[in-house]
Backbone as a ProteinNet text record, in pm:
[ID]
protein_1_A
[PRIMARY]
MTWPTGVGRHVLDVVDSTMTEAARMAPTLSGPAWILGLRQTAGRGRRGRAWVDPAGNFAATLVMRPADPPERMALRSFVAALALHETFVTVTGRAEPFALKWPNDVLLNGAKVAGILLESSSASTGHLAIGIGVNLVSAPGGNEVEAGALRPVSLLSETGARVTPEEFLDILAPAFARWEAQFATYGFGPIRTAWMARAARLGETVMARAGTQSHEGRFIELDDQGALILVTARGRVAIPAGEVFFG
[TERTIARY]
7273.1	7390.3	7346.6	7410.7	7380.1	7477.7	7424.5	7510.7	7592.9	7722.3	7808	7767.9	7766.1	7727.2	7823.1	7765.4	7846.9	7904.7	7868	7920.1	7808	7835.1	7736.4	7719.4	7603.6	7572.7	7506.2	7574.8	7525.1	7519.3	7400.7	7382.2	7341.8	7423.3	7401.2	7366.2	7261.5	7221.8	7329.8	7388.7	7494.8	7599.9	7726.4	7835.9	7952.3	8033.7	8150.9	8244.4	8280	8367	8340.7	8325.5	8303.4	8426	8544.8	8665.7	8663.2	8622.7	8612.6	8505	8393.2	8285.1	8330.5	8411.5	8463.8	8546.8	8628.6	8709.6	8621.2	8512.4	8420.5	8347.1	8308.5	8229	8312.3	8439.7	8523.8	8518.8	8523.3	8525.5	8399.4	8288.7	8161.9	8124.3	8203.1	8167.4	8210.4	8124	8156.8	8215	8210.1	8263.6	8283.2	8325.7	8345.7	8213.9	8223.9	8103.6	8136.2	8041.1	8047.9	7969.3	8026.9	7961.7	7951.9	7831.1	7807.3	7752.2	7815.6	7766.7	7705.5	7575.9	7511.4	7555.9	7601.2	7664.9	7772.3	7892.8	8003.1	8027.8	8051.3	8082	8231.2	8308.8	8453.9	8527.6	8495.3	8562.2	8709.6	8789.3	8932.2	8987.7	9095.5	9164.3	9302.4	9390.3	9525.3	9603.6	9698.2	9790	9715.8	9599.3	9525.6	9452.8	9448.1	9379.1	9228.7	9160.2	9014.2	8962.3	8851.5	8785.3	8650.8	8637.2	8513.8	8405.5	8291.4	8191.3	8049.7	8014.4	7879	7774	7649.7	7539.8	7531.2	7506.2	7494.5	7621.4	7734.8	7859.1	7868.9	7969.4	7983.8	8096.6	8067.6	8169.4	8139.5	8225.5	8202	8334	8324.7	8441.6	8405.4	8494	8484.2	8577.4	8523.6	8605.5	8609.4	8730.3	8750.1	8867.5	8882.6	8994	9071.8	9149.2	9227.1	9343.7	9367.4	9477.5	9605.2	9650.2	9765	9865.4	9993.4	10090.8	10061	10112.1	10079.5	10108.8	10221	10255.7	10155.6	10097	9996	9861.6	9828.9	9705	9706.1	9821.8	9831.6	9800.9	9819.4	9793.3	9643.3	9560.3	9416.8	9376.4	9465.3	9433.4	9419.3	9496.7	9487.3	9360.9	9323.4	9197.7	9080.6	9082.9	8975.9	8972.4	9088.3	9093.6	9030.7	9059	9000.3	8849	8803.7	8660	8592.2	8656	8602	8595.2	8702.6	8705.2	8590.2	8572.2	8464.8	8328	8312.5	8185.3	8156.3	8256.4	8237.7	8198.9	8262.6	8230.3	8086.5	8045.7	7909.3	7807.5	7835.5	7742.1	7730.1	7841.9	7842.2	7835	7870.9	7878.6	8000.2	8097	8216.8	8341	8445.8	8571.4	8678	8672.5	8784.4	8810.4	8710.8	8744.8	8814	8816.9	8863.4	9003.4	9083.5	9218.4	9253.8	9352.9	9396.6	9529.9	9536.5	9658.1	9720.4	9846.8	9919.6	9931.4	9914.6	9889.1	9741.4	9650.1	9514	9405.4	9415.3	9311.5	9252.9	9129.8	9068.1	9046.9	9085.3	9074.9	8962.2	8901	8796.9	8834.6	8859	8906.3	9030.3	9117.8	9243.9	9235.8	9116.4	9098.6	9051.3	9066.6	9037.2	8887.6	8834.2	8693.6	8675.3	8780	8767.3	8903.7	8900.2	9021.2	8999.4	9108.3	9105.3	9199.5	9157.9	9238.7	9237.2	9355.3	9365.5	9418.6	9355.3	9405.3	9395	9502	9499.4	9521.8	9470.4	9480.5	9574.4	9662.6	9749.8	9694.1	9577.2	9514.1	9448.9	9375.8	9318.8	9218.9	9156	9060.2	9130.2	9253	9329.8	9258	9184.9	9102.7	9174	9127.4	9169.2	9046.9	9062.5	8954.5	8995.3	8909.8	8933.9	8829.4	8871.6	8780.6	8780.4	8661.4	8647.4	8558.3	8608.4	8530.6	8517.5	8396.3	8370.3	8289.2	8334.1	8258.8	8148.7	8035.3	7926.6	7856.6	7824.1	7743.1	7811.6	7915.8	7986.2	8130.8	8215	8358.4	8406.5	8513.1	8568.9	8620.9	8626.5	8688.6	8839.7	8904.1	9049	9121.4	9060.2	9123.7	9112.8	9040.9	9022.7	9114.3	9200.7	9290.8	9435.3	9523.1	9666.4	9724.8	9816.7	9884.8	9952.4	9933.6	9992.3	9908.6	9802.6	9716.2	9628.8	9580.9	9493.4	9360.1	9302.9	9171.9	9067.2	8983.7	8876	8755.2	8687.1	8565.9	8462.2	8338.4	8233.6	8192.3	8139	8088.4	7975.1	7886.1	7771.3	7813.5	7905.6	7943.4	8018.3	8095.8	8178.9	8107.7	8013.3	7951.1	7799.5	7738.2	7592.4	7526.1	7606.2	7551	7514.1	7390.1	7344.1	7313.7	7380.3	7363.3	7366.3	7282.2	7281.2	7393.8	7434.4	7537.4	7499.1	7371.1	7328.3	7338.3	7299.3	7309.2	7455.2	7541.2	7684.1	7741.6	7704.7	7754.2	7708.5	7586.1	7532.2	7599.9	7670.9	7753.1	7897.4	7946.5	8085.5	8112.4	8022.3	8048.2	8066.2	7978.3	8003	8130.1	8160.7	8283.1	8406	8405.7	8518.7	8529.5	8417.3	8420.2	8483.1	8452.6	8511.3	8662.1	8707.7	8850.9	8922.6	8860.2	8918.6	8934.2	8834.8	8844.3	8960.6	8980.7	9093.8	9226.4	9232.4	9353.4	9382.4	9277.8	9296.2	9338.9	9289.3	9316.8	9449.3	9476.4	9590.4	9702.5	9683.7	9787.6	9783	9889.9	9892.5	9918	9974.7	10012.9	9901.1	9784.6	9676.2	9621.5	9622.7	9577.9	9672.7	9801.4	9904	9886.9	9866.8	9850.4	9725.6	9615.5	9490.9	9501.6	9568	9583.6	9665.7	9776.9	9861.8	9789.8	9699.1	9622.3	9530.5	9504.6	9416	9491.8	9624.8	9705.8	9715.9	9707.9	9729.2	9878.4	9914.2	10051	10154.8	10112.9	10210.4	10296.5	10428.3	10521.6	10557.3	10498.6	10524.5	10608	10661.3	10742.5	10652.5	10677.8	10601.6	10698.7	10646.7	10725	10667.6	10749.8	10706.3	10777.1	10700.5	10755.5	10739.3	10849.8	10849.9	10922.1	10845	10906.4	10962.2	11090.7	11154.2	11221.5	11216.5	11283.7	11184.7	11229	11148.7	11226.1	11153.6	11215.2	11135.3	11205.6	11140.2	11187.2	11092.4	11132	11014.1	11043.6	10939.9	10878.3	10747.7	10672.3	10659.9	10725.7	10727.3	10644.1	10625.3	10549.5	10532	10455.9	10455.8	10542	10607.4	10675.3	10578.2	10627.3	10535.4	10498	10543.2	10495.3	10410.1	10380.3	10298.4	10375	10508.3	10587.7	10587.8	10592.6	10602.1	10745.4	10763.7	10897.1	10915.4	11016.4	11051.5	11191.1	11210.2	11344.2	11385.3	11482.7	11526.8	11665.4	11714.6	11849.2	11954.4	11921.3	12014.8	11990.6	11896.7	11867	11727.7	11706.4	11574.5	11552.1	11435.4	11402.7	11268.2	11262.3	11136.6	11087.8	10963	10904.5	10788.8	10808.5	10705	10585.1	10605.9	10496.1	10527.1	10424.2	10446.4	10333	10360.8	10262.9	10318.8	10230.8	10272.4	10207.9	10289.2	10240.9	10266.1	10168	10179.9	10221	10311.3	10353.7	10252.2
11873.6	11870.6	11846.9	11914.2	11898	11799.2	11697.3	11598.1	11666.2	11634.6	11703.9	11676.3	11780.6	11771.4	11681.3	11595.4	11511.1	11387.9	11362.5	11246.2	11143	11018.4	10912.2	10863.6	10802.8	10748.1	10612.4	10506.5	10370.2	10304.2	10264.6	10198.6	10053.8	9959.7	9817.7	9749.6	9668.5	9598.1	9501.8	9427.1	9330.7	9338.3	9333.7	9334.3	9258.7	9196	9128.8	9231.2	9332.6	9440.4	9562.6	9677.2	9798.1	9831.3	9792.9	9814.7	9726.4	9602.1	9511.6	9559.1	9604.2	9655.9	9780.8	9864.6	9983.4	9944.8	9840.9	9795.5	9742.2	9674.8	9623.3	9736	9839.2	9946.6	10050	10060.8	10168.6	10184.6	10075.1	10093.1	10157.9	10150.7	10201.9	10338.8	10391.3	10517	10636.7	10736.2	10858.3	10966.1	10943.9	11040.1	10972.6	11046.5	10986	10934	10832.3	10774.1	10712.9	10726.5	10660	10529.7	10424.7	10294.1	10259.4	10248.8	10215.6	10074.3	9991.6	9856.5	9848.9	9820.2	9809.9	9683.9	9584.8	9467.2	9417.9	9397.1	9341	9197.8	9109.8	8971.6	8941	9029.2	9006	9139.3	9222.4	9351.3	9333.4	9431.1	9421.6	9557	9549.8	9670.5	9677.4	9753	9768.6	9638.1	9622.2	9508.6	9374.6	9373.5	9249.8	9199.4	9279	9234.6	9237.5	9148.9	9149.6	9271.8	9328.5	9439.2	9387.8	9381.8	9332	9438	9395.5	9493.6	9449.4	9461.1	9422.9	9518	9471.1	9553.5	9682.9	9792.7	9922.8	10004.7	9939.7	10013.4	10066.4	10148.6	10218.2	10156.6	10117.5	10066.4	10122.3	10209.3	10273.6	10296.8	10309.9	10339.8	10451	10548.3	10649.6	10608.7	10593	10560	10682	10716.3	10836.4	10813.4	10903.9	10893.6	11024.4	11052.8	11176.7	11166.2	11273.5	11276.2	11319.7	11236.6	11269.9	11155.6	11184.9	11077.6	11003.3	10880.1	10797.8	10864.7	10937.3	10997.8	11105.5	11174	11274.7	11208.1	11100.5	11029.4	10979.4	10935.2	10880.9	10985.4	11113.1	11218.8	11232.5	11168.6	11177.5	11100.8	11020.6	10962.2	11071.6	11179.8	11292.3	11375	11385.8	11452.6	11376.9	11243.8	11161.5	11171.9	11175.6	11185.9	11316.5	11425	11553.9	11553.8	11491.3	11482.4	11398.8	11291.1	11207.9	11285.7	11354.9	11434.4	11534.6	11604.6	11702.8	11636.3	11517.8	11446.6	11408.4	11358.8	11323.8	11446.7	11558.5	11680.9	11724.3	11713.7	11749.3	11659.3	11529.3	11432	11449.2	11476.6	11479.9	11620.6	11721.8	11857	11880.4	11788.4	11798.4	11771	11848.6	11826.9	11763.3	11792.8	11756.5	11606.6	11516.1	11373.7	11312.2	11381.8	11321.2	11369.2	11275.8	11309.5	11219.4	11261.3	11186.4	11119.4	10991.2	10912.2	10874	10909.6	10875.1	10723.5	10663.3	10734.6	10752.3	10674.4	10677.6	10630.6	10665.4	10629.7	10755.2	10741	10846	10789.5	10867.5	10824.9	10898.4	10828.7	10884.4	10850.8	10952.8	10933.1	10844.2	10861.5	10788.9	10647.9	10602.9	10468.5	10478.8	10369.9	10374.4	10361.1	10458.5	10454.5	10440.6	10471.5	10465.4	10441.8	10380.3	10356.7	10386	10414.4	10451	10357.9	10314.6	10227.5	10282.5	10302.4	10349.2	10237.6	10220.4	10129.4	10199.1	10189.8	10250.2	10142.9	10169	10073.9	10129.3	10044.8	10084.1	10034.3	9970	9918.8	10032.6	9998	10099.9	10190.1	10138.8	10222.7	10337.5	10315.8	10419.2	10480.1	10398.3	10454.6	10452.3	10536.9	10539.1	10506.1	10410.7	10373.6	10411.5	10487.1	10529.4	10461.5	10358.5	10283.5	10339.6	10349.5	10405.2	10312.6	10273	10193.5	10267	10272.4	10344.3	10254.8	10245.5	10173	10264.8	10266.2	10354	10302.3	10172.6	10119.3	10009.7	9946.8	9840.5	9834.9	9777	9769.4	9626.6	9585.4	9452.1	9436.6	9313.1	9286.6	9296.1	9307.9	9321.2	9204.2	9084.3	8967.4	8964.2	9059.6	9063.4	9164.1	9231	9329.7	9286.5	9346	9313.5	9346.2	9262.2	9287.7	9424.4	9502.9	9636.2	9744.4	9705	9804.3	9873.2	9990.4	10063.5	9991.7	10008	9950.3	10011.6	9929.3	9984.1	10021.6	10129.2	10173.4	10211.6	10225.1	10270.5	10412.5	10479.5	10615.3	10614.9	10516.9	10510.6	10491	10396.7	10366.6	10481.8	10556.5	10662.4	10796.9	10822	10955.6	10953.2	10837.2	10829.1	10872.6	10911.5	10956.2	10834.9	10831.1	10721.4	10778	10724.8	10771.3	10650.1	10649.8	10537.7	10553.5	10444	10455.8	10553.5	10552.4	10644	10789.5	10816.8	10953.5	10996.9	10905.3	10936.5	10969.8	10890.3	10914.7	11050.5	11087.7	11214.1	11335.9	11317.6	11424.4	11413.9	11290.2	11267.3	11309.4	11276.4	11304.6	11454.1	11541.3	11685.1	11733.7	11678.2	11718.6	11681.4	11559.1	11519.3	11609.1	11641	11725.2	11861.4	11916.9	12047.4	12037.4	11935.5	11920.1	11884.1	11804.7	11769.3	11893	11982.2	12105.8	12191.3	12194.6	12270.7	12208.3	12076.4	12004.7	12031.8	12024.6	12045.9	12188	12284.6	12425.8	12472.6	12431.7	12488.9	12389.4	12262.4	12164.1	12107.8	12038.4	11965.7	12055.1	12173.1	12258.8	12282.8	12333.6	12356.9	12227.5	12119.3	11990.2	11944.4	11955.7	11917.6	11998.1	12130.2	12216.2	12177.1	12154.5	12118.3	11982.1	11888.4	11754.9	11761.8	11836.2	11844.5	11912.4	12004.8	12070.3	11972.2	11857.5	11755.3	11628.2	11632	11510.8	11462	11330.2	11266.7	11258.4	11290.3	11274.7	11362.4	11468.7	11561.1	11618.2	11615.5	11663.4	11559.9	11439.9	11334.7	11222.8	11137.3	11024.8	10909.1	10856.3	10743.1	10641.2	10522.7	10419.8	10400.6	10409.4	10388.6	10266.3	10182	10061.8	10071.1	10060.6	10064.9	9941.1	9845	9718.9	9646.6	9614	9543.8	9640	9769.2	9867.6	9938.9	9967.4	10043.8	10168.5	10277.2	10404.1	10464.4	10501.3	10570.3	10715.1	10806.8	10946.1	11038.1	11165.3	11265.9	11303.1	11291.4	11321.7	11473.7	11532.8	11678.8	11734.8	11656.3	11710.8	11605.4	11642.4	11572.1	11652	11583.7	11660.6	11684.7	11746.9	11785.2	11669	11547.3	11426.6	11339.7	11391.9	11317.8	11220.5	11220.5	11131.3	11180	11084.4	11114.5	11154.1	11265.2	11311.7	11292.9	11213.6	11191.2	11246.2	11298.1	11331.1	11218.9	11139.7	11022.7	11048.7	10950	10960.8	10968.5	10922	10925.3	11043.8	11129.8	11246	11240.3	11324.7	11337.9	11223.1	11160.4	11046.4	11072	11049.6	11060.2	10919.7	10892.8	10760.5	10775.3	10734.6	10756.2	10663.9	10545.5	10450	10359	10317.6	10229.1	10235.6	10196.3	10193.3	10270.3	10332.8	10405.1	10340.2	10325.8	10268.3	10368.8	10382.8	10474	10395	10453.7	10387.9	10406.1
10822.2	10735.2	10590.3	10496	10354.9	10292.4	10225.6	10161.4	10052.1	10042.8	9945.3	9801.1	9723.3	9581.7	9503.5	9422.1	9335.3	9400.1	9524.5	9597.6	9613	9573.3	9584	9727	9751	9884.9	9865.1	9909.7	9893.5	10030.8	10074	10202.9	10176.7	10225.4	10202.5	10334.1	10332.5	10454.7	10500.7	10406.3	10437.1	10327.7	10365.8	10269.1	10331.3	10247.8	10303.7	10367.1	10291.6	10338.7	10252.4	10313.4	10233.4	10149.2	10196.6	10116.1	9990.9	10008.7	9894	9797.3	9852.3	9767.7	9692.4	9756.9	9689.8	9567.4	9580.7	9466.8	9354.6	9392.7	9290.2	9218.9	9293.5	9235.9	9161.9	9195.3	9143.5	8991.8	8913.3	8766.9	8710.4	8782.5	8729.5	8785.2	8878.2	8942.7	8858.7	8851.4	8777.9	8868	8999.3	9095.5	9228.7	9330.7	9462.2	9519.2	9603.7	9662.7	9797.6	9888.4	10018.5	10011.2	10067.3	10076.9	10225.1	10275.5	10416.4	10425.3	10505.9	10530	10668.6	10676.8	10807.7	10881	10804.2	10864.2	10769.7	10823.8	10746.1	10791.4	10696.5	10732.2	10727.6	10666.4	10655.5	10658.5	10757.8	10770.7	10802.7	10761.5	10789.6	10828.8	10908.3	10951.1	10889.2	10952.5	10899.7	10909.8	10815.7	10811.9	10809.7	10745	10726.9	10849.8	10955.8	11076.9	11055.6	11124.8	11119.7	11193.8	11142.5	11211.2	11261.3	11393.3	11453.5	11437.3	11383.5	11341.6	11380.8	11509.9	11551.9	11494.3	11491.1	11441.3	11520.9	11449.2	11513.4	11509.1	11480.9	11463.9	11320.6	11297	11168.9	11087.9	10965.6	10873.5	10735.2	10687.9	10558.3	10487	10356.2	10273.3	10176.1	10165.6	10061.5	9948.9	9829.4	9713.4	9621.8	9577.4	9496	9402.1	9305.3	9210.7	9208.4	9310.7	9310.4	9212.1	9141	9043.5	9115.3	9207.9	9292.2	9290.3	9314.7	9333.5	9463.9	9477.7	9595	9729.3	9737.7	9866.4	9907.5	9810.9	9844.1	9876.1	9805.3	9836.2	9980.3	10026.8	10162.6	10269.1	10238.1	10335.2	10366.9	10287.1	10315.3	10440.9	10496.3	10626.9	10731.6	10717.6	10811.5	10784.4	10657.6	10621.7	10684.3	10670.3	10727.1	10878.8	10942.7	11088.3	11136.3	11066.4	11104.4	11083.9	10976.8	10953.1	11060.6	11100.3	11208.2	11338.8	11371.5	11494.5	11493.8	11383.6	11372.4	11390.6	11333.6	11344.9	11489.7	11559.8	11701.1	11784.1	11756.5	11830.1	11800.8	11674.9	11637.8	11707.2	11710.6	11768.8	11919.6	11986.2	12133.2	12191.4	12110	12162.9	12249.9	12244.6	12328.6	12245.1	12266.2	12195.4	12283.3	12414.2	12502.1	12515.2	12501.1	12517.8	12397	12283.4	12158.8	12121.9	12068.1	12022.1	11905.7	11827.6	11710.2	11739.3	11710.7	11734.6	11601	11584.5	11462.2	11451	11332	11207.8	11172.8	11234.4	11177.9	11274.7	11400.5	11497.5	11560	11608.9	11690.3	11830	11930.1	12069.1	12139.6	12232.8	12318.2	12461.7	12541.8	12679	12682.3	12583.2	12576.9	12523	12482.9	12428.5	12284.2	12209.2	12064.9	12037.8	11964.3	11925.1	11774.4	11697.1	11551.1	11487.5	11369.3	11292.7	11145.2	11076.6	10934.9	10858.9	10741	10656.7	10514.6	10455.8	10317.7	10229.2	10113.4	10011.4	9876.8	9798.8	9665.7	9561.4	9441.2	9331.8	9225.5	9178.1	9067.1	8934.5	8941.5	8819.8	8743	8637.3	8549.2	8621.1	8728.9	8801.4	8873.5	8920.4	8987.2	9106.4	9181.7	9288	9422.8	9511.5	9651.2	9735	9826.9	9917.6	10059.8	10125.6	10263.8	10350.9	10421.7	10507.3	10648.9	10707.2	10841.7	10924	11038.4	11132.8	11264.3	11317.7	11442.1	11535.9	11659.7	11761.8	11814.5	11746.6	11788.5	11913.2	11914.5	12024.7	12103.4	12047.1	12120.4	12073	12158.2	12128.8	12151	12080.4	12102.2	12244.6	12291.2	12419.6	12410.3	12523.2	12524.8	12461.5	12464.6	12405.5	12253.9	12197	12051.8	11983.2	12059.5	12000	12020.8	11943.9	11948.5	12085.1	12128.9	12255.6	12252.2	12356	12364.1	12302	12231.2	12166.7	12269.8	12235.7	12326	12342.9	12459.9	12489.2	12396.5	12333	12251.2	12337	12298.3	12367.2	12262.3	12306.4	12215.8	12250.3	12150.5	12170.2	12271.8	12263.1	12352.9	12497.5	12521.8	12659.2	12725.6	12648.1	12705.9	12715.7	12626.3	12623.1	12639.7	12620.9	12624.1	12494.9	12395.2	12266.5	12182.2	12137.9	12052.1	11913.6	11813.5	11676	11583.9	11483.1	11389.8	11288.4	11223.9	11120.5	11009.8	10968.6	10862.6	10907.6	11031.4	11084.5	11093.8	11137.4	11148.1	11011.1	10910.4	10775	10722.7	10754.3	10702.3	10764.4	10874	10932.3	10881.5	10872.9	10832.9	10688.6	10597.4	10455.3	10427.5	10478.4	10457.9	10526.6	10643.7	10713.3	10630	10576.6	10492.7	10371	10308.2	10188.5	10218.1	10335.1	10371.6	10392.1	10464.6	10486.3	10356.8	10271.5	10142.2	10054.3	10057.2	9979	10027.9	10159.2	10213.6	10170.7	10175.6	10132.9	9985	9901.3	9757.9	9726.1	9805.1	9776.4	9834.9	9959.8	10032.4	10060.8	10023.7	10048.6	10189.2	10225.4	10352	10473.1	10452.3	10564.9	10665.9	10624.5	10720.2	10780.9	10703.9	10756	10866.4	10840.5	10938.8	11068	11055.3	11172.9	11251.7	11181.3	11247.9	11314.9	11247.9	11306.2	11434.9	11431.6	11551.4	11668.1	11638.2	11744.3	11816.4	11753.8	11812.2	11846.8	11838.9	11852	11995.4	12010.6	12139.9	12170.4	12292.1	12346	12277.1	12213.2	12155.7	12268.3	12249.9	12351.6	12456.1	12446.5	12544.6	12482.9	12568.8	12523.5	12482.1	12361.6	12308.9	12250.6	12220.3	12151.9	12012.8	11911.8	11774.2	11718	11652.3	11591.6	11441.1	11369.1	11222.9	11173.6	11122.7	11081.6	11202.7	11197.2	11309.3	11405.9	11377.8	11463.1	11554.1	11674.5	11769	11809.6	11827.6	11865.5	11980.6	12086.3	12196.8	12197	12205.5	12204.6	12226.9	12232.3	12253.4	12119.1	12112.1	11989.8	11979.5	11877.7	11868.5	11753.6	11645.3	11532.7	11424.7	11321.3	11193.5	11097.3	11002.8	10898.7	10783	10675.6	10567.9	10476.3	10509.5	10442.7	10536.2	10653.9	10748.5	10835.3	10828	10911.5	11056.1	11147.8	11290.4	11323.1	11391.6	11429.6	11580.4	11615.9	11755.2	11782.8	11902.5	11951.3	12045.5	12002.8	12078.8	12138.4	12210.2	12267.2	12158.6	12038	11924.6	11832.8	11871.5	11790.4	11731.2	11633.8	11570.3	11471.8	11481.6	11395.7	11329.2	11197.3	11122.2	11090.6	11122.8	11101.3	11003	10877.5	10776.6	10790.5	10847.9	10864	10981.5	11051.9	11165.7	11263.1	11386.2	11494.7	11612.7	11688.3	11808.8	11929.9	12034.8	12159.8	12273	12358.7	12472.5	12595.7	12675.7	12797.7	12909.8
[MASK]
+++++++++++++++++++++++++++++++++++++++++++++++++++++++++++++++++++++++++++++++++++++++++++++++++++++++++++++++++++++++++++++++++++++++++++++++++++++++++++++++++++++++++++++++++++++++++++++++++++++++++++++++++++++++++++++++++++++++++++++++++++++++

């Protein structure tokens, strides 16, 4: 794989959090850059949850400054998901075990193998940080995840594929660059179509939780803003942000 032109590559032996490091580095960066932490001491996931990150797993953040409104920047979670899916297929030579779970997880044999976290800055840096965590060699125990959440698994345990974080990054970065170029050129439409072709439980009944409200319905599509569309007993419901649970 050829590293994308104009994109920085920073590999740190130890870091508190690659997302935090991205915020620190953003003011000095002249272009997009990947930050890989071989060990994180204070990794975090969505909604402030801790991200368990044993040695050998993948924890990286892409920091960039897209000249987009916030709603368009948020669509890059789908760009990142497609890049991750492509990377897993490249590493394992198999596509069938992998699926994308709305809004920002990658599944392997129906269990969680990777997660994506987006943070944007409204300060003068105006940066977007896309954090990616992958269970390459080990996964948290069931008691370390939220009640009702999918079981976490590792790439190694499920497929036998062993890849280092640096090797994974060297495949992921070019994949992201290709999907990002498509997004920049053609908009969200092709990204949306590609994501749905890899979506977990499309056409099936799921439970979505948005704030204090829960909706049960058949997952039929994403809309053109990336919202989850369910057909419920009360009709069609669009969920712009939230969590999905499988029965």
